[in-house]
Amino acid sequence: MLHRKIYQLCTEGREVCLFLRDQQRWIEGATIVSLEGDLVTIRYETEEDEEVSSWEEMVRLESIGAVSQKLASVPRYNSEIFVSDDCPEAEQIHPQSPDSNQDQKG
């Protein structure tokens, strides 16, 4: 099951976070570059003392304890979050009352 999910994430090229069991550490913002047998190649960047380093590692499939991916994010600098009422009228979904459904059927 994990093998199929890793393969899917590899083909999609999405950014993921991986937990490596044998090293007891998280790798954040990684991209799965390839999957060959039980070897997974990941690429990621780290930043220390204003220096950015790019890394590429090969890890065994069984050493991956968890995989997660970010679904959405909200920037901190913009504190106003839009709600459905802020959508244009044409894009809003209005709830239908039970009476209006019977009018359409009959």
PDB file of C-alpha atoms in Angstrom:
ATOM      1  CA  MET A   1       0.000   0.000   0.000  1.00  0.00           C
ATOM      2  CA  LEU A   2       2.781   2.449   0.913  1.00  0.00           C
ATOM      3  CA  HIS A   3       4.599   1.496  -2.291  1.00  0.00           C
ATOM      4  CA  ARG A   4       1.556   2.511  -4.394  1.00  0.00           C
ATOM      5  CA  LYS A   5       1.125   5.799  -2.511  1.00  0.00           C
ATOM      6  CA  ILE A   6       4.807   6.689  -2.882  1.00  0.00           C
ATOM      7  CA  TYR A   7       4.575   5.898  -6.606  1.00  0.00           C
ATOM      8  CA  GLN A   8       1.489   8.137  -6.926  1.00  0.00           C
ATOM      9  CA  LEU A   9       3.204  11.015  -5.109  1.00  0.00           C
ATOM     10  CA  CYS A  10       6.255  10.555  -7.311  1.00  0.00           C
ATOM     11  CA  THR A  11       4.251  10.809 -10.539  1.00  0.00           C
ATOM     12  CA  GLU A  12       2.297  13.831  -9.262  1.00  0.00           C
ATOM     13  CA  GLY A  13       5.470  15.647  -8.201  1.00  0.00           C
ATOM     14  CA  ARG A  14       3.749  17.095  -5.134  1.00  0.00           C
ATOM     15  CA  GLU A  15       5.598  18.404  -2.098  1.00  0.00           C
ATOM     16  CA  VAL A  16       5.437  16.059   0.905  1.00  0.00           C
ATOM     17  CA  CYS A  17       6.758  15.642   4.431  1.00  0.00           C
ATOM     18  CA  LEU A  18       8.377  12.306   5.280  1.00  0.00           C
ATOM     19  CA  PHE A  19       9.174  10.770   8.644  1.00  0.00           C
ATOM     20  CA  LEU A  20      12.207   8.492   8.562  1.00  0.00           C
ATOM     21  CA  ARG A  21      11.879   5.861  11.295  1.00  0.00           C
ATOM     22  CA  ASP A  22      15.492   4.771  11.379  1.00  0.00           C
ATOM     23  CA  GLN A  23      16.730   8.369  11.783  1.00  0.00           C
ATOM     24  CA  GLN A  24      13.784   9.591  13.894  1.00  0.00           C
ATOM     25  CA  ARG A  25      13.458  12.813  11.884  1.00  0.00           C
ATOM     26  CA  TRP A  26      11.038  14.631   9.608  1.00  0.00           C
ATOM     27  CA  ILE A  27      12.012  15.891   6.172  1.00  0.00           C
ATOM     28  CA  GLU A  28       9.748  18.757   5.208  1.00  0.00           C
ATOM     29  CA  GLY A  29       9.117  20.178   1.755  1.00  0.00           C
ATOM     30  CA  ALA A  30      10.494  17.127  -0.050  1.00  0.00           C
ATOM     31  CA  THR A  31       9.734  15.944  -3.559  1.00  0.00           C
ATOM     32  CA  ILE A  32       9.837  12.244  -4.370  1.00  0.00           C
ATOM     33  CA  VAL A  33      12.025  12.052  -7.460  1.00  0.00           C
ATOM     34  CA  SER A  34      12.025   8.326  -8.176  1.00  0.00           C
ATOM     35  CA  LEU A  35      11.004   4.932  -6.871  1.00  0.00           C
ATOM     36  CA  GLU A  36      13.074   1.951  -7.948  1.00  0.00           C
ATOM     37  CA  GLY A  37      12.350  -1.304  -6.168  1.00  0.00           C
ATOM     38  CA  ASP A  38      12.519  -0.487  -2.469  1.00  0.00           C
ATOM     39  CA  LEU A  39      14.692   2.642  -2.914  1.00  0.00           C
ATOM     40  CA  VAL A  40      13.017   6.043  -2.814  1.00  0.00           C
ATOM     41  CA  THR A  41      14.936   9.108  -3.998  1.00  0.00           C
ATOM     42  CA  ILE A  42      13.842  12.375  -2.395  1.00  0.00           C
ATOM     43  CA  ARG A  43      14.948  15.949  -3.017  1.00  0.00           C
ATOM     44  CA  TYR A  44      14.587  18.802  -0.528  1.00  0.00           C
ATOM     45  CA  GLU A  45      16.186  22.043   0.674  1.00  0.00           C
ATOM     46  CA  THR A  46      17.348  23.177   4.106  1.00  0.00           C
ATOM     47  CA  GLU A  47      18.234  26.632   5.361  1.00  0.00           C
ATOM     48  CA  GLU A  48      20.811  27.300   8.060  1.00  0.00           C
ATOM     49  CA  ASP A  49      22.436  30.631   8.864  1.00  0.00           C
ATOM     50  CA  GLU A  50      20.955  32.244   5.739  1.00  0.00           C
ATOM     51  CA  GLU A  51      22.466  29.516   3.560  1.00  0.00           C
ATOM     52  CA  VAL A  52      20.189  27.312   1.474  1.00  0.00           C
ATOM     53  CA  SER A  53      21.368  23.787   0.723  1.00  0.00           C
ATOM     54  CA  SER A  54      19.769  21.359  -1.733  1.00  0.00           C
ATOM     55  CA  TRP A  55      19.795  17.674  -0.825  1.00  0.00           C
ATOM     56  CA  GLU A  56      19.000  14.467  -2.623  1.00  0.00           C
ATOM     57  CA  GLU A  57      18.788  11.274  -0.571  1.00  0.00           C
ATOM     58  CA  MET A  58      18.024   7.664  -1.270  1.00  0.00           C
ATOM     59  CA  VAL A  59      16.094   5.957   1.506  1.00  0.00           C
ATOM     60  CA  ARG A  60      14.671   2.479   1.823  1.00  0.00           C
ATOM     61  CA  LEU A  61      10.913   2.185   1.568  1.00  0.00           C
ATOM     62  CA  GLU A  62      10.678   0.379   4.927  1.00  0.00           C
ATOM     63  CA  SER A  63      12.433   3.292   6.697  1.00  0.00           C
ATOM     64  CA  ILE A  64       9.571   5.660   5.786  1.00  0.00           C
ATOM     65  CA  GLY A  65       7.267   5.768   8.790  1.00  0.00           C
ATOM     66  CA  ALA A  66       4.827   8.433   7.621  1.00  0.00           C
ATOM     67  CA  VAL A  67       4.058  10.600   4.613  1.00  0.00           C
ATOM     68  CA  SER A  68       1.959  13.738   4.752  1.00  0.00           C
ATOM     69  CA  GLN A  69       1.126  16.493   2.325  1.00  0.00           C
ATOM     70  CA  LYS A  70      -0.200  19.990   2.761  1.00  0.00           C
ATOM     71  CA  LEU A  71      -3.731  20.390   1.458  1.00  0.00           C
ATOM     72  CA  ALA A  72      -4.028  24.161   1.833  1.00  0.00           C
ATOM     73  CA  SER A  73      -2.453  27.136   3.511  1.00  0.00           C
ATOM     74  CA  VAL A  74      -3.492  30.627   4.545  1.00  0.00           C
ATOM     75  CA  PRO A  75      -0.937  33.453   4.550  1.00  0.00           C
ATOM     76  CA  ARG A  76      -0.374  35.077   7.937  1.00  0.00           C
ATOM     77  CA  TYR A  77      -0.052  38.614   6.616  1.00  0.00           C
ATOM     78  CA  ASN A  78      -3.630  38.644   5.272  1.00  0.00           C
ATOM     79  CA  SER A  79      -5.895  38.269   8.294  1.00  0.00           C
ATOM     80  CA  GLU A  80      -9.127  38.607   6.281  1.00  0.00           C
ATOM     81  CA  ILE A  81     -10.445  35.180   5.331  1.00  0.00           C
ATOM     82  CA  PHE A  82     -13.104  35.097   2.658  1.00  0.00           C
ATOM     83  CA  VAL A  83     -16.335  33.265   3.353  1.00  0.00           C
ATOM     84  CA  SER A  84     -19.065  32.075   1.012  1.00  0.00           C
ATOM     85  CA  ASP A  85     -20.937  35.386   1.249  1.00  0.00           C
ATOM     86  CA  ASP A  86     -17.930  37.070  -0.382  1.00  0.00           C
ATOM     87  CA  CYS A  87     -18.296  34.959  -3.551  1.00  0.00           C
ATOM     88  CA  PRO A  88     -19.918  36.495  -6.608  1.00  0.00           C
ATOM     89  CA  GLU A  89     -23.694  35.924  -6.671  1.00  0.00           C
ATOM     90  CA  ALA A  90     -23.445  33.601  -9.675  1.00  0.00           C
ATOM     91  CA  GLU A  91     -21.074  31.253  -7.774  1.00  0.00           C
ATOM     92  CA  GLN A  92     -23.085  31.062  -4.530  1.00  0.00           C
ATOM     93  CA  ILE A  93     -25.042  27.934  -3.716  1.00  0.00           C
ATOM     94  CA  HIS A  94     -28.389  28.687  -2.137  1.00  0.00           C
ATOM     95  CA  PRO A  95     -30.142  26.032  -0.046  1.00  0.00           C
ATOM     96  CA  GLN A  96     -33.426  24.844  -1.509  1.00  0.00           C
ATOM     97  CA  SER A  97     -36.491  24.455   0.660  1.00  0.00           C
ATOM     98  CA  PRO A  98     -38.481  21.159   0.512  1.00  0.00           C
ATOM     99  CA  ASP A  99     -41.456  23.039  -1.031  1.00  0.00           C
ATOM    100  CA  SER A 100     -39.410  24.226  -4.016  1.00  0.00           C
ATOM    101  CA  ASN A 101     -38.309  20.619  -4.769  1.00  0.00           C
ATOM    102  CA  GLN A 102     -41.942  19.455  -5.035  1.00  0.00           C
ATOM    103  CA  ASP A 103     -42.791  22.315  -7.387  1.00  0.00           C
ATOM    104  CA  GLN A 104     -40.023  21.136  -9.754  1.00  0.00           C
ATOM    105  CA  LYS A 105     -41.220  17.480  -9.702  1.00  0.00           C
ATOM    106  CA  GLY A 106     -44.897  18.064 -10.362  1.00  0.00           C
TER     107      GLY A 106
END
